[in-house]
Amino acid sequence: MLGCECFCWHDKHSDYDEFTPLPQPQPFSLPSPIPDWPPGQGFATGKINLGELEVVKITKFESVWSCDSLHGKAKGPTFYKPVGIPDGFFCLGYYCQPNDQPLRGYVLVAREREGSTPEVYRDYDSDSDFPALKKPVNYSLIWSSDLDCNGCGFFWLPNAPMGYKAMGILVTDTPEEPDDNEVRCVREDLTETCEIKDTIHVASADPFQVWNTRPCKRGMCCKGVSVGTFFCSTYFVSENEELEIACLKNLDPTLHAMPDLNQIHALINHYGATVFFHPDEDCLPSSVQWFFKNGALLYEDGELKGKSIDYRGSNLPSGGTNDGAFWIDLPGDNNGRDNVKKGNLESAELYVHVKPAVGGTFTDIVMWIFCPFNGPANLKIGLMNIQMNKLGQHVSDWEHFTLRISNFTGELWQVYFSQHSGGEWVDAFDLEYIEGNKPIVYSSRHGHASFPHPGTYLQGSVKLGIGIRNDAARSKYFVDSSTRYKIIAAEYLGDGVVTEPCWLNYMREWGPTIVYDSRSELDRIINMLPFFVRFSVENIFDLFPTELYGEEGPTGPKEKDNWEGDERC
């Protein structure tokens, strides 16, 4: 696995020129209807209990103000007021998104949960005598537009009563301050801090910016719940700065909105991605059992000879930390090594970890795929493409992608594509699908990074055209994860519901530490370049990820920081 950000050579071009206004975004729906899920507790019932609060997701909006000052270019945003709020629920803030994507967002509306109702799965006892929701005291005007935009927009921050937090910003098209009944603020102990995420809009004439937000603390044990609102400011805001608005906190320990085991199987059967490998891939995946059965060896520090591994991994050391005391390697004989390097597509299956996300309002279905070998890198230097002999190769490769499912509806919301040491979240409207609502994942040749679309992605210096090629394309080599999968962990279901395989708790390295003779290989490449485009050897080295020159053996899924934490992006 290699570091650095990946960039695709094949850019998308808008159908609109700079003087053509973009049309208003239209609602998005998945290619096929969402099925009726098996009956359970609170999954896909439309409401989620957070303890003292009950929340509903609103996806219908009324446009308040749209900025087209960029003359039809992609970044102009529209600001929306949620509509169709159920009786008894209150708005917490407004929604915003760019005009160049389908209308597919949400904001949460909330009400105080009534004592004991059939919809409550465990009471939450509060120490506070104050109500969970209160009207704002008044509003502060953050910013107002000039007439270069489509009318005027006025942006208001609710000023919360003492001990309460605002959840979002309001937008009006008149200078009158909003009514105090328009939104509610939330008692502080029912909130978590949030931070800015993606930039939605940057004003060209003054220092006004708009971002969407997310909880500061994220992972399967974290309680922060995104409200779906936006934040805006006329001053610089750093990525980890605590904002003047907050997110909600899930204080219901039962996580009743998470799917049960039958519902998990139904979700995977409906949304399981098809993973396509490159037509020239010669390092295909296999099952872990196939890898063990075909001669993988366990080595212990200080011992010269490796030991055979039971096909279940029962003789692997369990638990502990990655202390370098053990590692796995290929079979000792050349024929066995060459056979295992190729993998075995017929045995391959996806290993599934199911966990709560965004405070239990989403379910992450993390799908791990195992390849016995990671092939050598393909370098791009200007117009030259050079297949390396050894650089970048290593024994065993664990890669993954993640399906993020809304627990309000059971709808596929996003897919995370892991790409070496990072990755990207891709919204459902920007995915490719096969057989209904099953997305397509493209695995890059040799490196096995995941991408949402076919193409050639450069990892390194895009400006200079120097780096590692990641080639992704459809072929006859694929794995359908909707049928070929095994659930290996779902901790929130409790003990005994899912049995973890023995090998999952092997916390050491799945391959030996490698130090490549990278200097000689790169010197050979540099000497092939025309003199006027040569860099110094040191500069060429700096353009490639450090992992290219040598790395410790890769670790298994439980040693990755996204096992309990959120994805890297």
Coordinates of C-alpha atoms in Angstrom, one line a residue:
M1 CA 0.0 0.0 0.0
L2 CA 1.4 3.4 -1.0
G3 CA 0.8 6.9 0.4
C4 CA -0.1 10.2 -1.4
E5 CA -3.3 11.6 -2.8
C6 CA -4.6 10.1 -6.1
F7 CA -5.8 12.3 -9.0
C8 CA -7.6 11.0 -12.1
W9 CA -6.4 12.2 -15.5
H10 CA -9.8 12.1 -16.9
D11 CA -11.7 15.2 -15.8
K12 CA -15.4 15.7 -16.2
H13 CA -16.6 18.7 -18.2
S14 CA -19.8 20.6 -17.7
D15 CA -22.4 20.9 -20.5
Y16 CA -22.9 24.6 -19.6
D17 CA -20.7 27.5 -20.7
E18 CA -19.8 30.2 -18.2
F19 CA -22.7 32.4 -19.3
T20 CA -25.4 29.8 -19.0
P21 CA -27.1 29.7 -15.6
L22 CA -27.1 26.3 -14.0
P23 CA -30.6 24.8 -13.6
Q24 CA -31.9 24.2 -10.1
P25 CA -30.8 20.9 -8.7
Q26 CA -33.3 18.1 -9.1
P27 CA -33.9 15.4 -6.5
F28 CA -31.9 12.2 -6.8
S29 CA -33.2 8.6 -6.3
L30 CA -31.4 5.3 -6.5
P31 CA -31.7 3.4 -9.8
S32 CA -34.2 0.9 -8.2
P33 CA -36.8 1.1 -5.4
I34 CA -35.7 0.3 -1.9
P35 CA -37.2 -3.0 -0.8
D36 CA -39.1 -3.7 2.3
W37 CA -36.5 -4.7 4.9
P38 CA -37.0 -7.7 7.2
P39 CA -38.8 -6.6 10.4
G40 CA -36.6 -5.5 13.3
Q41 CA -36.5 -2.8 16.0
G42 CA -35.8 0.8 14.9
F43 CA -34.0 0.4 11.6
A44 CA -35.5 2.2 8.6
T45 CA -38.6 3.3 10.6
G46 CA -38.1 7.0 9.8
K47 CA -37.4 8.1 13.4
I48 CA -34.4 7.7 15.7
N49 CA -34.4 8.0 19.4
L50 CA -31.4 9.9 20.8
G51 CA -32.4 9.8 24.5
E52 CA -34.3 12.9 25.4
L53 CA -34.8 13.8 21.8
E54 CA -36.4 12.1 18.8
V55 CA -35.3 13.1 15.4
V56 CA -36.6 12.7 11.8
K57 CA -34.7 13.3 8.6
I58 CA -36.2 15.9 6.2
T59 CA -35.2 15.7 2.6
K60 CA -37.8 18.1 1.1
F61 CA -36.8 21.7 0.8
E62 CA -37.9 25.1 -0.4
S63 CA -35.3 27.3 -2.1
V64 CA -34.7 30.5 -0.2
W65 CA -31.8 32.1 -2.0
S66 CA -29.4 31.1 -4.7
C67 CA -26.1 32.6 -5.7
D68 CA -25.3 32.5 -9.4
S69 CA -22.6 35.2 -9.2
L70 CA -20.1 32.7 -10.7
H71 CA -22.0 32.9 -14.1
G72 CA -23.1 29.3 -14.2
K73 CA -19.9 27.8 -13.0
A74 CA -20.0 24.8 -10.7
K75 CA -19.6 26.3 -7.3
G76 CA -22.7 28.5 -7.0
P77 CA -24.8 27.3 -4.0
T78 CA -28.5 27.3 -3.2
F79 CA -29.8 27.7 0.4
Y80 CA -32.9 25.8 1.4
K81 CA -35.5 25.8 4.2
P82 CA -36.8 22.3 5.2
V83 CA -40.5 21.8 4.5
G84 CA -43.0 19.1 5.5
I85 CA -41.9 19.0 9.1
P86 CA -44.1 16.6 11.1
D87 CA -46.3 18.1 13.8
G88 CA -44.5 18.5 17.1
F89 CA -41.0 18.5 15.5
F90 CA -38.9 21.7 15.2
C91 CA -36.4 22.9 12.7
L92 CA -32.8 23.2 13.9
G93 CA -31.3 24.9 10.9
Y94 CA -31.3 25.3 7.1
Y95 CA -29.6 23.3 4.3
C96 CA -27.1 24.3 1.6
Q97 CA -25.5 22.6 -1.4
P98 CA -23.7 23.4 -4.7
N99 CA -25.9 23.8 -7.8
D100 CA -23.9 21.3 -9.8
Q101 CA -25.2 18.2 -8.1
P102 CA -28.6 16.6 -7.6
L103 CA -30.6 17.7 -4.6
R104 CA -29.8 15.0 -2.2
G105 CA -29.2 16.2 1.4
Y106 CA -31.0 16.3 4.7
V107 CA -31.5 18.1 7.9
L108 CA -32.7 16.7 11.1
V109 CA -35.7 18.1 12.9
A110 CA -36.3 17.2 16.6
R111 CA -38.9 17.0 19.4
E112 CA -38.6 16.2 23.0
R113 CA -39.2 12.5 23.5
E114 CA -42.2 11.6 25.6
G115 CA -41.7 9.4 28.6
S116 CA -42.7 5.8 27.9
T117 CA -44.1 5.1 24.4
P118 CA -44.0 2.0 22.3
E119 CA -41.3 3.6 20.1
V120 CA -38.9 4.0 23.0
Y121 CA -36.6 1.1 23.6
R122 CA -34.9 2.4 26.8
D123 CA -35.6 5.4 28.8
Y124 CA -32.9 8.1 29.1
D125 CA -32.8 9.7 32.5
S126 CA -31.7 13.3 32.4
D127 CA -30.1 15.2 35.4
S128 CA -31.5 18.5 34.0
D129 CA -34.7 20.1 34.9
F130 CA -34.5 22.3 31.8
P131 CA -36.3 21.5 28.5
A132 CA -34.3 19.8 25.8
L133 CA -35.3 22.5 23.2
K134 CA -35.7 26.2 23.5
K135 CA -36.3 29.2 21.2
P136 CA -33.3 31.4 20.4
V137 CA -33.1 34.7 22.3
N138 CA -32.6 36.5 19.0
Y139 CA -30.4 36.4 15.9
S140 CA -27.0 37.9 14.8
L141 CA -26.6 38.9 11.1
I142 CA -23.5 37.1 9.9
W143 CA -23.4 38.4 6.3
S144 CA -25.6 39.8 3.6
S145 CA -25.1 39.7 -0.1
D146 CA -24.9 42.5 -2.6
L147 CA -27.1 42.8 -5.7
D148 CA -24.6 41.0 -7.9
C149 CA -26.3 37.8 -6.9
N150 CA -29.9 36.7 -7.5
G151 CA -31.5 39.1 -5.2
C152 CA -30.2 39.5 -1.6
G153 CA -29.4 36.8 0.9
F154 CA -29.2 37.4 4.7
F155 CA -27.5 34.9 7.0
W156 CA -28.5 34.7 10.6
L157 CA -26.9 32.9 13.6
P158 CA -29.4 32.0 16.3
N159 CA -28.3 33.3 19.7
A160 CA -29.0 30.5 22.1
P161 CA -30.1 30.9 25.7
M162 CA -27.5 30.2 28.3
G163 CA -26.8 26.5 28.6
Y164 CA -28.0 25.8 25.0
K165 CA -26.4 25.6 21.5
A166 CA -27.5 26.6 18.1
M167 CA -27.5 23.8 15.5
G168 CA -27.5 25.7 12.2
I169 CA -27.7 28.9 10.3
L170 CA -30.9 30.5 8.8
V171 CA -31.1 32.4 5.5
T172 CA -33.7 35.0 4.4
D173 CA -34.2 37.0 1.3
T174 CA -35.3 40.1 3.3
P175 CA -33.4 42.1 6.0
E176 CA -36.0 41.4 8.7
E177 CA -34.7 39.3 11.5
P178 CA -36.3 35.8 11.6
D179 CA -39.1 35.0 14.0
D180 CA -37.8 33.3 17.2
N181 CA -40.2 30.4 16.6
E182 CA -38.4 29.5 13.3
V183 CA -35.9 27.2 15.0
R184 CA -35.0 25.6 18.3
C185 CA -31.7 25.5 20.2
V186 CA -30.6 22.3 22.0
R187 CA -29.6 22.0 25.6
E188 CA -25.8 21.8 25.8
D189 CA -25.5 18.4 27.4
L190 CA -27.4 16.9 24.5
T191 CA -24.9 18.2 21.9
E192 CA -21.3 17.5 20.7
T193 CA -18.8 19.8 19.0
C194 CA -18.7 19.9 15.2
E195 CA -16.1 21.1 12.6
I196 CA -16.1 22.3 9.1
K197 CA -15.7 19.7 6.3
D198 CA -16.1 20.5 2.6
T199 CA -16.1 24.1 1.3
I200 CA -19.4 24.7 -0.5
H201 CA -18.9 28.3 -1.5
V202 CA -16.3 31.1 -1.4
A203 CA -17.5 34.6 -2.3
S204 CA -15.3 36.3 -4.8
A205 CA -15.8 39.9 -3.6
D206 CA -15.4 39.5 0.2
P207 CA -14.2 36.9 2.8
F208 CA -17.4 35.0 3.0
Q209 CA -17.2 31.2 3.0
V210 CA -19.7 28.3 3.5
W211 CA -19.0 24.8 4.6
N212 CA -20.9 21.7 5.5
T213 CA -20.1 20.2 9.0
R214 CA -19.5 17.0 10.7
P215 CA -18.9 15.9 14.4
C216 CA -15.4 16.5 15.6
K217 CA -15.2 12.9 17.1
R218 CA -16.1 10.2 14.7
G219 CA -16.0 6.4 14.9
M220 CA -18.1 3.4 16.0
C221 CA -18.0 4.4 19.7
C222 CA -18.6 8.1 19.2
K223 CA -22.0 9.7 19.8
G224 CA -21.9 12.8 17.6
V225 CA -24.9 13.1 15.2
S226 CA -24.7 15.4 12.2
V227 CA -27.7 17.6 11.8
G228 CA -27.1 18.2 8.1
T229 CA -26.9 22.0 8.4
F230 CA -24.1 24.3 7.2
F231 CA -21.8 26.9 8.7
C232 CA -20.7 30.2 7.2
S233 CA -18.3 32.9 8.3
T234 CA -16.6 36.0 7.2
Y235 CA -13.3 35.1 9.0
F236 CA -10.8 32.3 8.6
V237 CA -11.9 29.0 10.2
S238 CA -9.4 26.2 10.7
E239 CA -10.5 22.5 10.0
N240 CA -10.3 21.5 13.7
E241 CA -11.7 24.7 15.2
E242 CA -14.8 24.5 17.4
L243 CA -17.7 26.2 15.7
E244 CA -20.5 28.5 17.0
I245 CA -23.0 25.8 16.1
A246 CA -23.0 22.2 17.4
C247 CA -24.2 18.7 16.4
L248 CA -26.5 16.4 18.4
K249 CA -25.4 13.6 20.7
N250 CA -27.0 10.1 20.8
L251 CA -27.5 9.2 24.4
D252 CA -29.5 6.1 23.8
P253 CA -27.1 3.2 24.5
T254 CA -29.3 0.6 22.8
L255 CA -28.5 1.9 19.3
H256 CA -32.0 0.7 18.4
A257 CA -31.8 2.1 14.9
M258 CA -29.0 -0.2 13.9
P259 CA -29.9 -3.2 11.7
D260 CA -30.2 -6.7 13.2
L261 CA -28.5 -9.7 11.6
N262 CA -31.3 -10.5 9.2
Q263 CA -31.4 -6.9 8.0
I264 CA -27.6 -6.8 7.5
H265 CA -27.9 -9.8 5.2
A266 CA -30.7 -8.1 3.3
L267 CA -28.7 -4.9 3.0
I268 CA -25.6 -6.7 1.6
N269 CA -27.8 -8.7 -0.8
H270 CA -29.3 -5.5 -2.1
Y271 CA -26.3 -3.1 -2.1
G272 CA -23.3 -5.4 -2.3
A273 CA -20.8 -4.0 -4.8
T274 CA -19.3 -5.8 -7.7
V275 CA -15.5 -5.4 -7.6
F276 CA -13.9 -5.4 -11.0
F277 CA -10.1 -6.0 -11.4
H278 CA -8.0 -4.8 -14.2
P279 CA -7.8 -6.9 -17.4
D280 CA -4.0 -7.3 -16.9
E281 CA -4.2 -8.0 -13.2
D282 CA -1.9 -11.0 -12.3
C283 CA -2.2 -10.5 -8.5
L284 CA -5.8 -11.5 -7.9
P285 CA -7.6 -11.9 -4.6
S286 CA -8.2 -15.1 -2.7
S287 CA -9.9 -16.2 0.4
V288 CA -7.8 -16.2 3.6
Q289 CA -8.4 -20.0 3.9
W290 CA -7.0 -20.6 0.4
F291 CA -3.9 -18.6 1.3
F292 CA -3.3 -20.7 4.4
K293 CA -4.1 -24.0 2.7
N294 CA -1.7 -23.3 -0.2
G295 CA 1.4 -23.0 1.9
A296 CA 1.5 -19.6 3.7
L297 CA 4.0 -19.8 6.5
L298 CA 4.2 -18.2 10.0
Y299 CA 7.7 -17.0 11.0
E300 CA 8.8 -16.1 14.5
D301 CA 11.6 -13.7 15.3
G302 CA 14.8 -15.7 15.8
E303 CA 13.5 -18.8 14.0
L304 CA 14.8 -19.6 10.5
K305 CA 12.1 -22.0 9.5
G306 CA 8.4 -21.0 9.1
K307 CA 5.5 -23.1 10.3
S308 CA 2.4 -24.1 8.3
I309 CA -0.8 -22.2 9.2
D310 CA -4.0 -24.1 10.0
Y311 CA -6.6 -23.2 7.4
R312 CA -8.7 -21.5 10.0
G313 CA -5.7 -19.6 11.4
S314 CA -6.1 -21.3 14.8
N315 CA -2.4 -21.6 15.4
L316 CA -1.7 -17.9 14.7
P317 CA -0.8 -15.9 17.9
S318 CA -3.9 -14.1 19.0
G319 CA -4.2 -10.6 20.4
G320 CA -1.4 -8.4 21.7
T321 CA 0.2 -5.7 19.6
N322 CA 2.2 -5.6 16.4
D323 CA 5.6 -6.1 18.1
G324 CA 7.5 -7.6 15.2
A325 CA 7.7 -11.0 16.9
F326 CA 5.7 -12.8 14.1
W327 CA 5.0 -12.4 10.4
I328 CA 3.5 -14.4 7.6
D329 CA 5.3 -15.1 4.3
L330 CA 4.7 -17.0 1.1
P331 CA 5.6 -20.7 0.7
G332 CA 9.3 -21.5 0.7
D333 CA 9.5 -23.2 -2.7
N334 CA 9.4 -21.2 -5.9
N335 CA 6.5 -23.0 -7.5
G336 CA 4.4 -22.5 -4.4
R337 CA 5.3 -18.8 -4.2
D338 CA 4.5 -18.2 -7.8
N339 CA 1.1 -20.0 -7.5
V340 CA 0.1 -18.1 -4.3
K341 CA 1.2 -14.7 -5.8
K342 CA -1.4 -15.1 -8.5
G343 CA -4.3 -15.5 -6.0
N344 CA -7.4 -17.5 -6.6
L345 CA -10.5 -15.6 -7.8
E346 CA -12.8 -18.6 -7.4
S347 CA -12.2 -18.7 -3.7
A348 CA -12.3 -14.9 -3.1
E349 CA -14.9 -13.5 -0.7
L350 CA -15.5 -10.1 1.0
Y351 CA -15.0 -10.0 4.8
V352 CA -17.6 -7.7 6.3
H353 CA -17.4 -5.6 9.4
V354 CA -20.6 -3.8 10.4
K355 CA -20.5 -0.9 12.8
P356 CA -22.4 2.3 13.8
A357 CA -21.5 5.6 12.2
V358 CA -22.4 9.2 12.9
G359 CA -23.8 8.4 16.3
G360 CA -25.8 5.4 15.2
T361 CA -27.8 7.3 12.6
F362 CA -25.9 5.5 9.8
T363 CA -24.6 1.9 9.4
D364 CA -21.1 1.4 7.9
I365 CA -20.8 -2.0 6.1
V366 CA -17.0 -2.2 5.7
M367 CA -16.0 -4.8 3.0
W368 CA -12.4 -6.1 3.2
I369 CA -10.8 -7.9 0.4
F370 CA -7.6 -10.0 0.7
C371 CA -4.9 -10.4 -2.0
P372 CA -2.0 -12.7 -1.3
F373 CA 0.4 -10.4 -3.2
N374 CA 0.7 -6.7 -4.1
G375 CA 2.4 -6.4 -7.5
P376 CA 5.2 -4.0 -8.5
A377 CA 4.5 -0.3 -9.2
N378 CA 4.1 1.2 -12.7
L379 CA 5.8 4.6 -12.8
K380 CA 4.8 7.5 -14.9
I381 CA 7.5 10.1 -15.7
G382 CA 6.1 12.6 -18.3
L383 CA 5.1 10.6 -21.3
M384 CA 7.1 7.5 -20.2
N385 CA 5.4 4.6 -18.4
I386 CA 7.9 2.2 -16.8
Q387 CA 6.9 -1.1 -15.1
M388 CA 9.1 -1.7 -12.1
N389 CA 10.6 -5.1 -11.3
K390 CA 10.2 -5.0 -7.5
L391 CA 9.4 -1.5 -6.2
G392 CA 6.1 -1.5 -4.6
Q393 CA 5.5 -5.2 -4.3
H394 CA 4.9 -7.0 -0.9
V395 CA 3.3 -10.1 0.5
S396 CA -0.4 -9.8 1.4
D397 CA -2.6 -6.8 0.8
W398 CA -5.7 -5.8 2.7
E399 CA -7.9 -3.3 1.0
H400 CA -11.5 -2.2 1.6
F401 CA -14.5 -0.1 0.7
T402 CA -17.4 1.0 2.9
L403 CA -21.1 1.2 2.2
R404 CA -22.7 3.9 4.4
I405 CA -26.4 3.3 4.9
S406 CA -29.0 5.7 6.4
N407 CA -30.6 4.1 9.4
F408 CA -33.7 6.3 8.9
T409 CA -34.6 4.7 5.6
G410 CA -32.1 1.9 4.8
E411 CA -31.0 4.0 1.7
L412 CA -27.4 3.8 0.4
W413 CA -26.0 7.2 1.1
Q414 CA -22.3 7.1 0.3
V415 CA -19.5 4.7 -0.6
Y416 CA -15.9 5.1 0.7
F417 CA -13.2 4.1 -1.7
S418 CA -9.9 3.2 0.1
Q419 CA -6.9 4.4 -1.9
H420 CA -3.6 3.3 -0.3
S421 CA -3.1 5.5 2.8
G422 CA -6.2 7.6 2.2
G423 CA -9.4 7.5 0.2
E424 CA -12.6 9.4 -0.7
W425 CA -16.3 9.4 0.1
V426 CA -18.5 9.3 -3.0
D427 CA -22.2 10.2 -2.9
A428 CA -24.7 7.7 -4.2
F429 CA -25.5 10.0 -7.2
D430 CA -22.0 9.8 -8.5
L431 CA -21.6 6.0 -8.4
E432 CA -21.8 3.5 -11.2
Y433 CA -24.4 0.7 -10.7
I434 CA -24.9 -2.8 -11.9
E435 CA -28.1 -4.9 -11.3
G436 CA -30.2 -2.3 -9.6
N437 CA -28.7 -0.5 -6.6
K438 CA -25.4 -2.4 -6.5
P439 CA -22.5 0.0 -7.0
I440 CA -19.3 -0.9 -9.0
V441 CA -15.9 -0.7 -7.4
Y442 CA -12.8 -0.7 -9.6
S443 CA -9.6 -2.2 -8.1
S444 CA -6.4 -0.8 -9.5
R445 CA -3.8 -3.0 -11.2
H446 CA -1.2 -4.4 -8.7
G447 CA -2.0 -1.9 -6.0
H448 CA -5.7 -2.8 -5.5
A449 CA -6.8 0.7 -4.5
S450 CA -10.5 1.3 -5.0
F451 CA -12.0 3.8 -7.4
P452 CA -15.6 4.7 -8.4
H453 CA -14.9 5.0 -12.1
P454 CA -12.5 3.4 -14.6
G455 CA -9.5 5.5 -15.6
T456 CA -5.8 6.1 -14.8
Y457 CA -5.2 7.8 -11.5
L458 CA -1.8 9.4 -10.7
Q459 CA -0.3 9.1 -7.2
G460 CA 2.5 11.7 -6.9
S461 CA 3.1 15.0 -8.6
V462 CA 0.1 15.7 -10.9
K463 CA 1.6 19.0 -12.0
L464 CA 4.9 17.4 -13.2
G465 CA 3.3 14.2 -14.4
I466 CA 5.5 12.1 -12.2
G467 CA 4.2 9.3 -9.9
I468 CA 2.6 5.9 -9.6
R469 CA 0.0 4.9 -12.1
N470 CA -3.2 3.4 -10.7
D471 CA -5.0 1.8 -13.7
A472 CA -8.6 0.8 -13.1
A473 CA -10.9 -0.9 -15.7
R474 CA -13.7 -3.4 -16.1
S475 CA -12.8 -7.0 -17.0
K476 CA -13.9 -10.6 -16.8
Y477 CA -12.2 -10.7 -13.3
F478 CA -14.7 -9.6 -10.7
V479 CA -16.2 -10.6 -7.3
D480 CA -19.8 -10.0 -6.5
S481 CA -19.9 -9.0 -2.8
S482 CA -23.7 -9.3 -2.6
T483 CA -23.3 -13.1 -2.7
R484 CA -19.7 -13.8 -1.9
Y485 CA -19.2 -12.4 1.6
K486 CA -18.7 -13.4 5.2
I487 CA -19.7 -11.3 8.2
I488 CA -16.7 -11.3 10.5
A489 CA -17.6 -8.7 13.1
A490 CA -20.6 -6.6 14.3
E491 CA -19.7 -5.7 17.9
Y492 CA -22.9 -3.7 18.5
L493 CA -25.0 -6.9 18.1
G494 CA -23.6 -8.3 21.3
D495 CA -21.6 -11.5 22.2
G496 CA -22.2 -14.6 20.3
V497 CA -24.2 -13.2 17.4
V498 CA -21.2 -13.0 15.0
T499 CA -18.3 -15.4 15.5
E500 CA -15.0 -13.8 14.6
P501 CA -12.6 -16.0 12.6
C502 CA -9.3 -16.9 14.4
W503 CA -7.2 -15.0 11.9
L504 CA -9.0 -11.7 12.6
N505 CA -7.3 -11.5 16.0
Y506 CA -3.8 -12.0 14.6
M507 CA -2.4 -8.5 15.2
R508 CA 1.0 -9.0 13.7
E509 CA 2.2 -8.5 10.1
W510 CA 0.8 -10.4 7.2
G511 CA 4.0 -10.1 5.2
P512 CA 7.7 -9.7 5.9
T513 CA 9.4 -6.3 6.2
I514 CA 10.9 -5.3 2.8
V515 CA 13.7 -2.9 2.0
Y516 CA 13.9 -2.4 -1.8
D517 CA 17.1 -1.7 -3.7
S518 CA 15.2 1.3 -5.0
R519 CA 18.3 3.4 -5.8
S520 CA 19.5 1.1 -8.6
E521 CA 16.1 0.8 -10.2
L522 CA 15.4 4.6 -10.1
D523 CA 19.0 5.4 -11.3
R524 CA 18.3 3.2 -14.3
I525 CA 15.1 5.1 -15.0
I526 CA 16.7 8.6 -14.5
N527 CA 19.4 7.7 -17.0
M528 CA 16.8 6.9 -19.6
L529 CA 15.4 10.5 -19.4
P530 CA 16.4 13.2 -21.8
F531 CA 19.0 15.4 -20.1
F532 CA 16.9 18.6 -20.2
V533 CA 14.1 17.0 -18.2
R534 CA 16.2 15.2 -15.6
F535 CA 16.0 16.1 -12.0
S536 CA 18.6 15.3 -9.4
V537 CA 18.2 11.8 -8.0
E538 CA 17.1 13.3 -4.7
N539 CA 14.3 15.3 -6.3
I540 CA 13.0 12.2 -8.2
F541 CA 13.0 10.3 -4.9
D542 CA 10.9 13.1 -3.3
L543 CA 8.2 12.7 -5.8
F544 CA 7.3 9.2 -4.9
P545 CA 5.7 7.9 -1.7
T546 CA 8.2 6.8 1.0
E547 CA 6.5 3.4 1.1
L548 CA 7.7 2.7 -2.4
Y549 CA 11.3 2.2 -1.2
G550 CA 10.6 -0.2 1.7
E551 CA 7.8 -1.0 4.2
E552 CA 6.9 -3.2 7.1
G553 CA 4.6 -6.0 6.3
P554 CA 0.9 -5.0 6.1
T555 CA -1.3 -5.6 9.1
G556 CA -4.8 -7.1 9.1
P557 CA -8.2 -5.3 9.3
K558 CA -8.3 -5.0 13.1
E559 CA -5.0 -3.2 13.2
K560 CA -6.2 -0.5 10.8
D561 CA -7.3 2.8 12.5
N562 CA -10.6 2.7 10.6
W563 CA -11.7 -0.5 12.4
E564 CA -13.0 1.6 15.3
G565 CA -12.5 5.1 13.8
D566 CA -13.9 6.9 10.8
E567 CA -12.4 6.6 7.3
R568 CA -9.4 8.7 6.3
C569 CA -10.3 11.6 4.0

